[in-house]
């Protein structure tokens, strides 16, 4: 972080001795102002916390710009390391810790197809589209690596904005799909961005695409395994040692530190910290949270949510102030008209790239689930909402753009400065415009009463073919005859072919109850509330 406005606002002994104290104090004060304004606008569902933070940041940047006589709009200088090391982990961990796991894993294959395959499709469309049109607009100087990076930067959706607009109780299926895709999408975008940086463009050949894909699969799988391992270790330690008999503070401290350790280990081994800390959060919520006292369990949820909320607000507040960064605007190689043209092209390909996978993959998902009575189909209205809600770009896009086109938040290259300003414009436009319109669109396509009634009906729906006692039966039994076991296995394979997601989930629940929970903690299935 830099001193920003210190040299412009105050020249006293405190500023001289502690140059970062004043800008940090001012930023925290503005952060508090965001919370107050967000509270006052809580009833207005057109304006969410992200939009509030951006607008307050823009106003603050304007005031600072006037005080500094046009020299700077910044209180702090953005550092992508600050974002990736300190701000992103609590946001992603809280997403995993608070997730409704039942809905998430029921729709797991759909979420993974949107979050992984969708990013690849979107990246290809945005990369080749900008490579084709940017030179026609007079914007030249970008390398092949830059164009591929642009594809990954603008394929990252903004989970924060979307989840503040949708409501988990009113639209559980939509919330599950958009939430899950948002987290997987961010992780995939970052992993793919890092894979692009490792491509040797001077020696491209037919194996390059396979090498990139293989590297991606390696990072994705190892990061997930690491997160699961750390989550299970934490649960086992808490269950075995039972810290709560001496200090509930230690319980919470272990959970926080182990979560952060999982992220740092992933970064240390050049893996995806986002995926690792997300699955660590899921495993801690599923097992570890039942191995602590009731007070620690309640406190942990509030603490993780608070840390995530502050980090989110911090990021969007900075985006608002950065929109008025005169240095980047002056350095940019594009005129105002050229900047608007380039940002419009990017936004258009964002719309196209998202439509190119949301609608086809939704149709494919409905086809795969056609024999599954318990899974709701993704209607066309749902598809429109998923497409629209995922159009917003935010914190990850900003951080990746700074990582690609700046050095510690500063750039003197006109082309790089132009890309940073265009990224800021796209993030502001999509967050403000699409953010304002998403809630009215949801209300129009899915009226509240109908949505609420559907939710109630879904909550009362029983799972066909899975009576309560069946959930506790082992897959095979040594107490039964070979023919009985053979028939059971044959029925299971038939069910797996017809209803793959449901069947895998049902067998996982059996395995979880019989083997995992006795070791790592958690109530038995019949005593557990829906999670």
Short mmCIF file of C-alpha atoms in Angstrom, two decimals:
data_model
loop_
_atom_site.label_atom_id
_atom_site.label_comp_id
_atom_site.label_asym_id
_atom_site.label_seq_id
_atom_site.Cartn_x
_atom_site.Cartn_y
_atom_site.Cartn_z
CA UNK A 1 0.00 0.00 0.00
CA UNK A 2 1.15 3.51 -0.71
CA UNK A 3 0.75 6.88 0.99
CA UNK A 4 -1.64 8.24 -1.64
CA UNK A 5 -3.01 11.59 -0.43
CA UNK A 6 -0.73 12.09 2.58
CA UNK A 7 1.54 14.55 0.80
CA UNK A 8 -1.50 16.47 -0.46
CA UNK A 9 -3.69 16.58 2.66
CA UNK A 10 -1.52 16.79 5.72
CA UNK A 11 2.01 17.96 6.41
CA UNK A 12 2.62 17.45 10.08
CA UNK A 13 4.85 15.42 12.36
CA UNK A 14 2.45 12.48 12.50
CA UNK A 15 2.37 12.17 8.72
CA UNK A 16 6.14 12.45 8.55
CA UNK A 17 6.77 9.79 11.18
CA UNK A 18 3.97 7.41 10.13
CA UNK A 19 3.16 8.05 6.45
CA UNK A 20 0.59 5.24 6.24
CA UNK A 21 -1.41 6.07 9.37
CA UNK A 22 -3.45 8.93 7.90
CA UNK A 23 -4.51 7.31 4.59
CA UNK A 24 -5.38 4.06 6.35
CA UNK A 25 -7.40 5.96 8.97
CA UNK A 26 -9.27 7.87 6.25
CA UNK A 27 -10.00 4.67 4.33
CA UNK A 28 -11.33 2.93 7.45
CA UNK A 29 -13.54 5.94 8.20
CA UNK A 30 -14.97 5.78 4.67
CA UNK A 31 -15.43 2.02 5.11
CA UNK A 32 -17.52 2.70 8.21
CA UNK A 33 -19.52 5.25 6.22
CA UNK A 34 -20.24 2.53 3.64
CA UNK A 35 -21.62 0.27 6.35
CA UNK A 36 -23.90 3.02 7.67
CA UNK A 37 -25.22 3.93 4.22
CA UNK A 38 -25.66 0.25 3.34
CA UNK A 39 -27.73 -0.21 6.52
CA UNK A 40 -29.94 2.76 5.64
CA UNK A 41 -30.49 1.34 2.13
CA UNK A 42 -31.09 -2.22 3.34
CA UNK A 43 -34.77 -2.14 2.41
CA UNK A 44 -33.98 -0.95 -1.10
CA UNK A 45 -33.22 -4.13 -2.98
CA UNK A 46 -32.23 -2.19 -6.09
CA UNK A 47 -29.06 -1.06 -4.33
CA UNK A 48 -26.82 -3.74 -2.78
CA UNK A 49 -23.67 -3.39 -0.72
CA UNK A 50 -21.36 -3.60 -3.74
CA UNK A 51 -23.10 -0.75 -5.55
CA UNK A 52 -23.12 1.33 -2.35
CA UNK A 53 -19.37 0.81 -1.84
CA UNK A 54 -18.57 1.72 -5.45
CA UNK A 55 -20.66 4.91 -5.31
CA UNK A 56 -19.18 5.97 -1.96
CA UNK A 57 -15.70 5.25 -3.35
CA UNK A 58 -16.40 7.37 -6.42
CA UNK A 59 -17.63 10.28 -4.31
CA UNK A 60 -14.61 9.94 -1.99
CA UNK A 61 -12.29 9.85 -5.00
CA UNK A 62 -13.89 13.03 -6.34
CA UNK A 63 -13.38 14.85 -3.03
CA UNK A 64 -9.75 13.72 -2.81
CA UNK A 65 -9.21 14.73 -6.43
CA UNK A 66 -10.47 18.23 -5.67
CA UNK A 67 -8.41 18.57 -2.49
CA UNK A 68 -5.26 17.39 -4.24
CA UNK A 69 -5.96 19.81 -7.13
CA UNK A 70 -6.28 17.04 -9.69
CA UNK A 71 -3.11 15.17 -8.74
CA UNK A 72 -4.60 11.99 -7.20
CA UNK A 73 -7.91 10.32 -6.35
CA UNK A 74 -6.35 7.54 -4.26
CA UNK A 75 -6.23 7.07 -0.54
CA UNK A 76 -4.29 3.83 -0.93
CA UNK A 77 -2.40 2.38 -3.88
CA UNK A 78 -3.71 -1.01 -5.01
CA UNK A 79 -1.41 -3.99 -4.54
CA UNK A 80 -2.54 -7.27 -6.10
CA UNK A 81 -0.62 -9.15 -3.40
CA UNK A 82 -2.77 -7.42 -0.77
CA UNK A 83 -5.84 -8.70 -2.61
CA UNK A 84 -4.71 -12.30 -3.15
CA UNK A 85 -3.08 -12.78 0.26
CA UNK A 86 -5.33 -10.86 2.66
CA UNK A 87 -8.70 -9.98 1.07
CA UNK A 88 -9.63 -12.93 -1.15
CA UNK A 89 -9.11 -15.86 1.33
CA UNK A 90 -11.79 -14.80 3.86
CA UNK A 91 -14.31 -14.19 1.05
CA UNK A 92 -13.85 -17.62 -0.54
CA UNK A 93 -13.54 -19.50 2.76
CA UNK A 94 -16.78 -17.98 4.03
CA UNK A 95 -18.48 -18.98 0.79
CA UNK A 96 -17.49 -22.60 1.41
CA UNK A 97 -18.26 -22.48 5.13
CA UNK A 98 -21.74 -20.99 4.72
CA UNK A 99 -22.79 -22.97 1.62
CA UNK A 100 -25.95 -25.05 1.77
CA UNK A 101 -24.13 -28.27 0.97
CA UNK A 102 -27.19 -30.33 0.13
CA UNK A 103 -28.25 -28.06 -2.72
CA UNK A 104 -24.66 -27.45 -3.81
CA UNK A 105 -23.81 -31.13 -4.21
CA UNK A 106 -27.20 -32.06 -5.67
CA UNK A 107 -26.35 -29.66 -8.51
CA UNK A 108 -22.62 -30.38 -8.46
CA UNK A 109 -22.24 -31.56 -12.07
CA UNK A 110 -24.23 -28.60 -13.38
CA UNK A 111 -22.18 -26.20 -11.29
CA UNK A 112 -18.91 -27.74 -12.46
CA UNK A 113 -19.97 -27.61 -16.10
CA UNK A 114 -20.90 -23.93 -15.79
CA UNK A 115 -17.83 -23.06 -13.73
CA UNK A 116 -15.19 -25.01 -15.69
CA UNK A 117 -16.43 -25.67 -19.23
CA UNK A 118 -18.13 -22.28 -19.25
CA UNK A 119 -14.91 -20.44 -18.42
CA UNK A 120 -13.08 -22.18 -21.27
CA UNK A 121 -15.83 -21.29 -23.75
CA UNK A 122 -16.05 -17.70 -22.54
CA UNK A 123 -12.25 -17.28 -22.58
CA UNK A 124 -12.02 -18.47 -26.18
CA UNK A 125 -14.80 -16.17 -27.36
CA UNK A 126 -13.52 -13.08 -25.53
CA UNK A 127 -9.88 -13.69 -26.46
CA UNK A 128 -10.48 -14.22 -30.17
CA UNK A 129 -13.17 -11.55 -30.32
CA UNK A 130 -10.94 -8.85 -28.85
CA UNK A 131 -7.99 -10.03 -30.97
CA UNK A 132 -10.17 -9.54 -34.04
CA UNK A 133 -11.80 -6.20 -33.18
CA UNK A 134 -9.26 -4.25 -31.08
CA UNK A 135 -6.95 -3.49 -34.06
CA UNK A 136 -9.97 -2.35 -36.07
CA UNK A 137 -10.64 0.22 -33.34
CA UNK A 138 -7.04 1.44 -33.47
CA UNK A 139 -6.05 -0.29 -30.24
CA UNK A 140 -2.80 -2.13 -30.94
CA UNK A 141 0.26 -3.30 -29.02
CA UNK A 142 -1.16 -6.27 -27.12
CA UNK A 143 0.61 -9.64 -27.33
CA UNK A 144 -0.97 -13.08 -27.75
CA UNK A 145 -0.45 -13.66 -24.02
CA UNK A 146 -2.30 -10.41 -23.28
CA UNK A 147 -5.31 -11.44 -25.37
CA UNK A 148 -5.56 -14.83 -23.66
CA UNK A 149 -5.19 -13.09 -20.30
CA UNK A 150 -8.01 -10.71 -21.25
CA UNK A 151 -10.19 -13.75 -21.94
CA UNK A 152 -9.61 -15.16 -18.45
CA UNK A 153 -9.89 -11.74 -16.77
CA UNK A 154 -13.35 -11.07 -18.17
CA UNK A 155 -14.58 -14.64 -17.79
CA UNK A 156 -14.54 -14.25 -14.02
CA UNK A 157 -18.00 -13.46 -12.67
CA UNK A 158 -18.66 -11.53 -9.48
CA UNK A 159 -20.12 -13.85 -6.86
CA UNK A 160 -20.54 -11.04 -4.34
CA UNK A 161 -22.89 -8.90 -6.42
CA UNK A 162 -24.97 -11.84 -7.58
CA UNK A 163 -25.50 -13.37 -4.14
CA UNK A 164 -26.55 -10.06 -2.62
CA UNK A 165 -29.35 -9.88 -5.18
CA UNK A 166 -30.66 -13.44 -5.18
CA UNK A 167 -32.18 -14.89 -1.99
CA UNK A 168 -31.41 -18.43 -0.92
CA UNK A 169 -34.84 -19.02 0.64
CA UNK A 170 -36.83 -17.56 -2.26
CA UNK A 171 -34.87 -19.08 -5.17
CA UNK A 172 -32.86 -22.02 -3.77
CA UNK A 173 -32.11 -23.64 -7.13
CA UNK A 174 -30.99 -20.39 -8.75
CA UNK A 175 -28.99 -19.41 -5.68
CA UNK A 176 -27.26 -22.79 -5.61
CA UNK A 177 -26.33 -22.67 -9.29
CA UNK A 178 -25.17 -19.05 -9.33
CA UNK A 179 -23.33 -19.36 -6.03
CA UNK A 180 -21.58 -22.58 -6.96
CA UNK A 181 -20.70 -21.39 -10.43
CA UNK A 182 -19.37 -18.11 -9.02
CA UNK A 183 -16.86 -19.82 -6.73
CA UNK A 184 -15.78 -22.48 -9.24
CA UNK A 185 -15.69 -19.81 -11.95
CA UNK A 186 -13.33 -17.59 -9.94
CA UNK A 187 -11.05 -20.53 -9.17
CA UNK A 188 -11.05 -21.69 -12.79
CA UNK A 189 -10.33 -18.18 -14.08
CA UNK A 190 -7.35 -17.75 -11.74
CA UNK A 191 -5.98 -21.23 -12.53
CA UNK A 192 -6.39 -20.64 -16.27
CA UNK A 193 -4.82 -17.18 -15.95
CA UNK A 194 -1.78 -18.70 -14.27
CA UNK A 195 -1.63 -21.45 -16.91
CA UNK A 196 -1.58 -18.78 -19.64
CA UNK A 197 1.43 -17.14 -18.00
CA UNK A 198 3.38 -20.42 -18.36
CA UNK A 199 2.80 -20.78 -22.11
CA UNK A 200 5.91 -20.40 -24.24
CA UNK A 201 4.47 -18.56 -27.22
CA UNK A 202 7.76 -18.67 -29.12
CA UNK A 203 7.50 -22.47 -29.39
CA UNK A 204 3.80 -23.12 -29.94
CA UNK A 205 2.83 -26.49 -31.37
CA UNK A 206 -0.07 -28.91 -31.49
CA UNK A 207 0.61 -30.12 -27.95
CA UNK A 208 0.37 -26.68 -26.36
CA UNK A 209 -3.41 -26.79 -25.86
CA UNK A 210 -3.18 -30.27 -24.32
CA UNK A 211 -0.36 -29.14 -22.04
CA UNK A 212 -2.43 -26.17 -20.86
CA UNK A 213 -5.45 -28.40 -20.25
CA UNK A 214 -3.34 -31.02 -18.46
CA UNK A 215 -1.76 -28.34 -16.28
CA UNK A 216 -5.22 -27.03 -15.49
CA UNK A 217 -6.51 -30.47 -14.45
CA UNK A 218 -3.45 -31.00 -12.28
CA UNK A 219 -3.88 -27.67 -10.49
CA UNK A 220 -7.64 -28.17 -10.10
CA UNK A 221 -7.42 -31.68 -8.65
CA UNK A 222 -4.43 -31.15 -6.38
CA UNK A 223 -5.84 -27.88 -5.01
CA UNK A 224 -9.14 -29.60 -4.21
CA UNK A 225 -7.40 -32.54 -2.52
CA UNK A 226 -5.25 -30.19 -0.43
CA UNK A 227 -8.32 -28.26 0.77
CA UNK A 228 -10.14 -31.48 1.68
CA UNK A 229 -7.06 -32.80 3.51
CA UNK A 230 -6.62 -29.66 5.63
CA UNK A 231 -10.35 -29.59 6.42
CA UNK A 232 -10.30 -33.23 7.54
CA UNK A 233 -7.14 -32.75 9.62
CA UNK A 234 -8.74 -29.77 11.38
CA UNK A 235 -11.90 -31.75 12.11
CA UNK A 236 -9.91 -34.72 13.44
CA UNK A 237 -7.75 -32.54 15.70
CA UNK A 238 -10.78 -30.71 17.12
CA UNK A 239 -12.65 -33.98 17.70
CA UNK A 240 -9.70 -35.78 19.26
CA UNK A 241 -8.29 -33.04 21.50
CA UNK A 242 -11.60 -31.28 22.35
CA UNK A 243 -10.21 -27.79 22.94
CA UNK A 244 -13.58 -26.61 24.26
CA UNK A 245 -13.09 -28.18 27.68
CA UNK A 246 -10.42 -25.54 28.40
CA UNK A 247 -10.93 -22.65 25.99
CA UNK A 248 -13.48 -21.93 23.29
CA UNK A 249 -11.13 -19.24 21.98
CA UNK A 250 -8.61 -21.88 20.94
CA UNK A 251 -11.26 -23.70 18.93
CA UNK A 252 -12.03 -20.63 16.88
CA UNK A 253 -8.34 -19.76 16.53
CA UNK A 254 -7.52 -23.25 15.20
CA UNK A 255 -10.28 -23.01 12.58
CA UNK A 256 -9.21 -19.54 11.39
CA UNK A 257 -5.50 -20.38 11.28
CA UNK A 258 -5.95 -23.75 9.56
CA UNK A 259 -8.19 -22.15 6.94
CA UNK A 260 -5.58 -19.50 6.22
CA UNK A 261 -2.82 -22.13 6.27
CA UNK A 262 -4.62 -24.11 3.56
CA UNK A 263 -4.62 -21.05 1.30
CA UNK A 264 -0.96 -20.24 1.96
CA UNK A 265 0.12 -23.86 1.40
CA UNK A 266 -1.64 -23.83 -1.96
CA UNK A 267 0.14 -20.61 -2.93
CA UNK A 268 3.44 -22.04 -1.66
CA UNK A 269 3.08 -25.08 -3.92
CA UNK A 270 1.85 -22.94 -6.86
CA UNK A 271 -1.67 -24.37 -6.67
CA UNK A 272 -5.05 -22.60 -6.65
CA UNK A 273 -5.56 -21.07 -3.22
CA UNK A 274 -9.18 -20.24 -4.09
CA UNK A 275 -10.16 -23.87 -4.66
CA UNK A 276 -8.17 -25.07 -1.67
CA UNK A 277 -9.65 -22.64 0.84
CA UNK A 278 -13.18 -23.14 -0.56
CA UNK A 279 -13.15 -26.92 -0.09
CA UNK A 280 -11.43 -26.45 3.25
CA UNK A 281 -14.40 -24.28 4.26
CA UNK A 282 -16.88 -26.91 3.03
CA UNK A 283 -15.17 -29.70 4.99
CA UNK A 284 -14.84 -27.58 8.14
CA UNK A 285 -18.53 -26.73 7.98
CA UNK A 286 -19.47 -30.37 7.39
CA UNK A 287 -17.30 -31.93 10.09
CA UNK A 288 -15.21 -29.55 12.22
CA UNK A 289 -18.04 -27.21 13.21
CA UNK A 290 -19.74 -30.12 15.03
CA UNK A 291 -16.61 -30.78 17.09
CA UNK A 292 -16.65 -27.42 18.86
CA UNK A 293 -18.91 -25.98 21.51
CA UNK A 294 -22.22 -24.40 20.57
CA UNK A 295 -20.92 -20.91 21.35
CA UNK A 296 -17.85 -21.45 19.13
CA UNK A 297 -20.03 -22.77 16.32
CA UNK A 298 -22.25 -19.68 16.36
CA UNK A 299 -19.32 -17.32 16.81
CA UNK A 300 -17.33 -18.86 13.97
CA UNK A 301 -20.15 -18.33 11.47
CA UNK A 302 -20.51 -14.68 12.45
CA UNK A 303 -16.74 -14.05 12.48
CA UNK A 304 -16.17 -15.61 9.06
CA UNK A 305 -19.14 -13.71 7.61
CA UNK A 306 -17.88 -10.45 9.11
CA UNK A 307 -14.36 -10.90 7.72
CA UNK A 308 -15.76 -11.69 4.28
CA UNK A 309 -18.11 -8.71 4.37
CA UNK A 310 -15.35 -6.24 5.27
CA UNK A 311 -13.04 -7.61 2.58
CA UNK A 312 -15.78 -7.35 -0.07
CA UNK A 313 -16.64 -3.78 0.90
CA UNK A 314 -12.96 -2.83 0.96
CA UNK A 315 -12.47 -4.09 -2.61
CA UNK A 316 -15.47 -2.33 -4.13
CA UNK A 317 -14.68 0.87 -2.26
CA UNK A 318 -11.26 0.88 -3.88
CA UNK A 319 -12.76 0.19 -7.32
CA UNK A 320 -14.88 3.33 -6.89
CA UNK A 321 -11.87 5.52 -6.05
CA UNK A 322 -9.75 3.97 -8.82
CA UNK A 323 -12.31 4.97 -11.45
CA UNK A 324 -11.05 8.56 -11.10
CA UNK A 325 -7.32 7.75 -11.28
CA UNK A 326 -6.13 10.62 -13.48
CA UNK A 327 -2.66 9.11 -13.86
CA UNK A 328 -3.95 6.04 -15.71
CA UNK A 329 -6.35 8.12 -17.79
CA UNK A 330 -3.55 10.46 -18.86
CA UNK A 331 -1.17 7.58 -19.56
CA UNK A 332 -3.72 5.59 -21.59
CA UNK A 333 -3.08 5.35 -25.32
CA UNK A 334 -6.80 5.67 -26.06
CA UNK A 335 -8.97 8.75 -26.33
CA UNK A 336 -12.28 8.95 -24.48
CA UNK A 337 -14.11 7.72 -27.57
CA UNK A 338 -11.61 4.91 -28.09
CA UNK A 339 -11.92 3.86 -24.46
CA UNK A 340 -15.71 3.72 -24.72
CA UNK A 341 -15.39 1.68 -27.93
CA UNK A 342 -12.98 -0.85 -26.44
CA UNK A 343 -14.99 -1.24 -23.22
CA UNK A 344 -18.18 -1.67 -25.28
CA UNK A 345 -16.53 -4.44 -27.31
CA UNK A 346 -15.42 -6.20 -24.14
CA UNK A 347 -18.90 -5.93 -22.63
CA UNK A 348 -20.49 -7.28 -25.83
CA UNK A 349 -18.21 -10.32 -25.86
CA UNK A 350 -18.88 -10.86 -22.15
CA UNK A 351 -22.60 -11.05 -23.00
CA UNK A 352 -21.96 -13.35 -25.96
CA UNK A 353 -19.43 -15.54 -24.18
CA UNK A 354 -21.78 -16.17 -21.27
CA UNK A 355 -24.77 -16.91 -23.51
CA UNK A 356 -22.62 -19.35 -25.50
CA UNK A 357 -22.40 -21.75 -22.56
CA UNK A 358 -25.31 -21.01 -20.18
CA UNK A 359 -28.10 -21.94 -22.61
CA UNK A 360 -26.48 -25.00 -24.28
CA UNK A 361 -25.20 -26.43 -20.99
CA UNK A 362 -28.62 -25.89 -19.37
CA UNK A 363 -30.26 -27.86 -22.18
CA UNK A 364 -27.64 -30.61 -21.76
CA UNK A 365 -28.23 -30.68 -17.99
CA UNK A 366 -32.00 -31.00 -18.43
CA UNK A 367 -31.41 -33.85 -20.89
CA UNK A 368 -29.10 -35.67 -18.47
CA UNK A 369 -31.62 -35.27 -15.63
CA UNK A 370 -34.70 -36.19 -17.63
CA UNK A 371 -35.18 -39.44 -15.65
CA UNK A 372 -34.60 -37.80 -12.28
CA UNK A 373 -37.90 -36.78 -10.70
CA UNK A 374 -36.40 -35.03 -7.69
CA UNK A 375 -34.16 -32.60 -9.60
CA UNK A 376 -35.90 -29.47 -10.84
CA UNK A 377 -35.27 -28.70 -14.48
CA UNK A 378 -33.61 -25.42 -15.45
CA UNK A 379 -36.43 -23.59 -17.20
CA UNK A 380 -35.82 -20.95 -19.84
CA UNK A 381 -36.62 -18.24 -17.27
CA UNK A 382 -34.01 -19.74 -14.96
CA UNK A 383 -31.51 -19.76 -17.80
CA UNK A 384 -32.10 -16.07 -18.53
CA UNK A 385 -31.60 -15.17 -14.87
CA UNK A 386 -28.43 -17.28 -14.59
CA UNK A 387 -27.07 -15.67 -17.76
CA UNK A 388 -27.90 -12.15 -16.58
CA UNK A 389 -26.84 -12.56 -12.96
CA UNK A 390 -23.40 -13.79 -14.03
CA UNK A 391 -22.71 -10.82 -16.29
CA UNK A 392 -21.27 -8.72 -13.47
CA UNK A 393 -17.51 -8.47 -13.17
CA UNK A 394 -15.74 -7.52 -9.97
CA UNK A 395 -12.85 -8.05 -7.62
CA UNK A 396 -11.10 -10.97 -9.33
CA UNK A 397 -11.24 -9.23 -12.72
CA UNK A 398 -9.70 -6.08 -11.21
CA UNK A 399 -6.97 -8.04 -9.42
CA UNK A 400 -6.03 -10.10 -12.49
CA UNK A 401 -5.96 -6.97 -14.67
CA UNK A 402 -3.61 -5.25 -12.23
CA UNK A 403 -1.47 -8.38 -12.09
CA UNK A 404 -1.23 -8.56 -15.89
CA UNK A 405 -0.94 -4.89 -16.82
CA UNK A 406 0.66 -3.11 -13.82
CA UNK A 407 3.56 -3.42 -11.44
CA UNK A 408 2.40 -2.92 -7.83
CA UNK A 409 -0.59 -0.95 -9.07
CA UNK A 410 1.46 1.42 -11.26
CA UNK A 411 1.95 1.38 -15.03
CA UNK A 412 3.78 3.78 -17.34
CA UNK A 413 2.96 1.86 -20.52
CA UNK A 414 0.11 3.52 -22.48
CA UNK A 415 -1.33 0.21 -23.74
CA UNK A 416 -1.31 -1.37 -20.28
CA UNK A 417 -2.83 1.77 -18.76
CA UNK A 418 -5.59 1.62 -21.37
CA UNK A 419 -6.40 -1.98 -20.43
CA UNK A 420 -6.56 -1.15 -16.71
CA UNK A 421 -8.92 1.79 -17.31
CA UNK A 422 -11.10 -0.34 -19.60
CA UNK A 423 -11.25 -3.10 -17.00
CA UNK A 424 -12.38 -0.56 -14.38
CA UNK A 425 -15.06 0.78 -16.74
CA UNK A 426 -16.41 -2.71 -17.52
CA UNK A 427 -16.50 -3.62 -13.81
CA UNK A 428 -18.28 -0.37 -12.94
CA UNK A 429 -20.77 -0.65 -15.79
CA UNK A 430 -21.66 -4.30 -15.24
CA UNK A 431 -21.88 -3.92 -11.46
CA UNK A 432 -23.98 -0.76 -11.50
CA UNK A 433 -26.21 -1.37 -14.53
CA UNK A 434 -26.67 -5.13 -14.36
CA UNK A 435 -26.68 -4.97 -10.56
CA UNK A 436 -29.52 -2.43 -10.57
CA UNK A 437 -31.56 -4.45 -13.08
CA UNK A 438 -31.04 -8.00 -11.78
CA UNK A 439 -33.55 -7.81 -8.93
CA UNK A 440 -36.36 -6.34 -11.09
CA UNK A 441 -35.62 -9.02 -13.68
CA UNK A 442 -35.88 -11.77 -11.06
CA UNK A 443 -39.15 -10.32 -9.75
CA UNK A 444 -40.55 -10.10 -13.29
CA UNK A 445 -39.58 -13.60 -14.37
CA UNK A 446 -40.18 -15.29 -11.01
CA UNK A 447 -42.89 -13.46 -9.02
CA UNK A 448 -42.30 -13.62 -5.29
CA UNK A 449 -45.46 -15.50 -4.37
CA UNK A 450 -44.95 -18.21 -6.96
CA UNK A 451 -41.28 -18.56 -6.06
CA UNK A 452 -42.08 -18.76 -2.37
CA UNK A 453 -44.75 -21.39 -2.91
CA UNK A 454 -42.44 -23.46 -5.09
CA UNK A 455 -39.81 -23.28 -2.38
CA UNK A 456 -42.27 -24.56 0.18
CA UNK A 457 -43.31 -27.41 -2.08
CA UNK A 458 -39.71 -28.37 -2.71
CA UNK A 459 -39.04 -28.43 1.00
CA UNK A 460 -41.87 -30.94 1.51
CA UNK A 461 -40.92 -33.13 -1.42
CA UNK A 462 -39.56 -36.54 -0.56
CA UNK A 463 -36.88 -38.27 -2.52
CA UNK A 464 -38.36 -41.05 -4.65
CA UNK A 465 -36.81 -44.43 -4.28
CA UNK A 466 -34.82 -43.49 -1.18
CA UNK A 467 -36.71 -44.37 2.01
CA UNK A 468 -35.17 -43.28 5.26
CA UNK A 469 -33.90 -46.73 6.19
CA UNK A 470 -32.22 -47.08 2.78
CA UNK A 471 -29.85 -44.23 3.55
CA UNK A 472 -28.19 -46.27 6.30
CA UNK A 473 -27.83 -49.57 4.40
CA UNK A 474 -24.35 -50.57 3.28
CA UNK A 475 -23.69 -51.05 -0.43
CA UNK A 476 -23.01 -54.76 0.05
CA UNK A 477 -23.65 -56.96 3.06
CA UNK A 478 -21.72 -60.03 4.17
CA UNK A 479 -24.82 -61.23 6.00
CA UNK A 480 -26.82 -61.67 2.77
CA UNK A 481 -26.51 -64.17 -0.04
CA UNK A 482 -24.38 -63.62 -3.12
CA UNK A 483 -27.49 -63.46 -5.35
CA UNK A 484 -29.01 -60.74 -3.15
CA UNK A 485 -25.81 -58.71 -3.32
CA UNK A 486 -25.60 -59.28 -7.07
CA UNK A 487 -29.16 -58.06 -7.61
CA UNK A 488 -28.50 -55.03 -5.39
CA UNK A 489 -25.35 -54.19 -7.35
CA UNK A 490 -27.23 -54.60 -10.66
CA UNK A 491 -30.01 -52.27 -9.48
CA UNK A 492 -27.42 -49.75 -8.27
CA UNK A 493 -25.66 -49.73 -11.65
CA UNK A 494 -28.97 -49.24 -13.46
CA UNK A 495 -29.86 -46.37 -11.12
CA UNK A 496 -26.42 -44.87 -11.63
CA UNK A 497 -26.85 -44.89 -15.41
CA UNK A 498 -30.30 -43.28 -15.24
CA UNK A 499 -29.74 -40.84 -12.34
CA UNK A 500 -25.97 -40.33 -11.93
CA UNK A 501 -25.98 -37.26 -9.67
CA UNK A 502 -28.69 -38.50 -7.35
CA UNK A 503 -27.20 -42.01 -7.12
CA UNK A 504 -23.67 -40.81 -6.35
CA UNK A 505 -25.02 -38.43 -3.70
CA UNK A 506 -27.10 -41.19 -2.09
CA UNK A 507 -24.17 -43.57 -1.87
CA UNK A 508 -21.94 -40.80 -0.56
CA UNK A 509 -24.41 -40.19 2.27
CA UNK A 510 -24.22 -43.87 3.21
CA UNK A 511 -20.42 -43.82 3.17
CA UNK A 512 -20.35 -40.52 5.09
CA UNK A 513 -22.63 -41.82 7.85
CA UNK A 514 -20.91 -45.18 8.18
CA UNK A 515 -17.23 -44.22 7.96
CA UNK A 516 -16.49 -40.48 7.84
CA UNK A 517 -18.64 -39.01 10.61
CA UNK A 518 -17.52 -41.45 13.31
CA UNK A 519 -13.91 -40.40 12.63
CA UNK A 520 -14.16 -36.71 11.78
CA UNK A 521 -17.33 -35.67 13.62
CA UNK A 522 -20.85 -34.58 12.87
CA UNK A 523 -24.34 -35.80 13.79
CA UNK A 524 -25.94 -38.84 12.26
CA UNK A 525 -28.05 -38.16 9.17
CA UNK A 526 -31.39 -38.61 10.90
CA UNK A 527 -30.44 -36.02 13.55
CA UNK A 528 -28.95 -33.49 11.20
CA UNK A 529 -30.81 -30.44 9.92
CA UNK A 530 -30.65 -29.70 6.20
CA UNK A 531 -27.35 -28.09 5.37
#
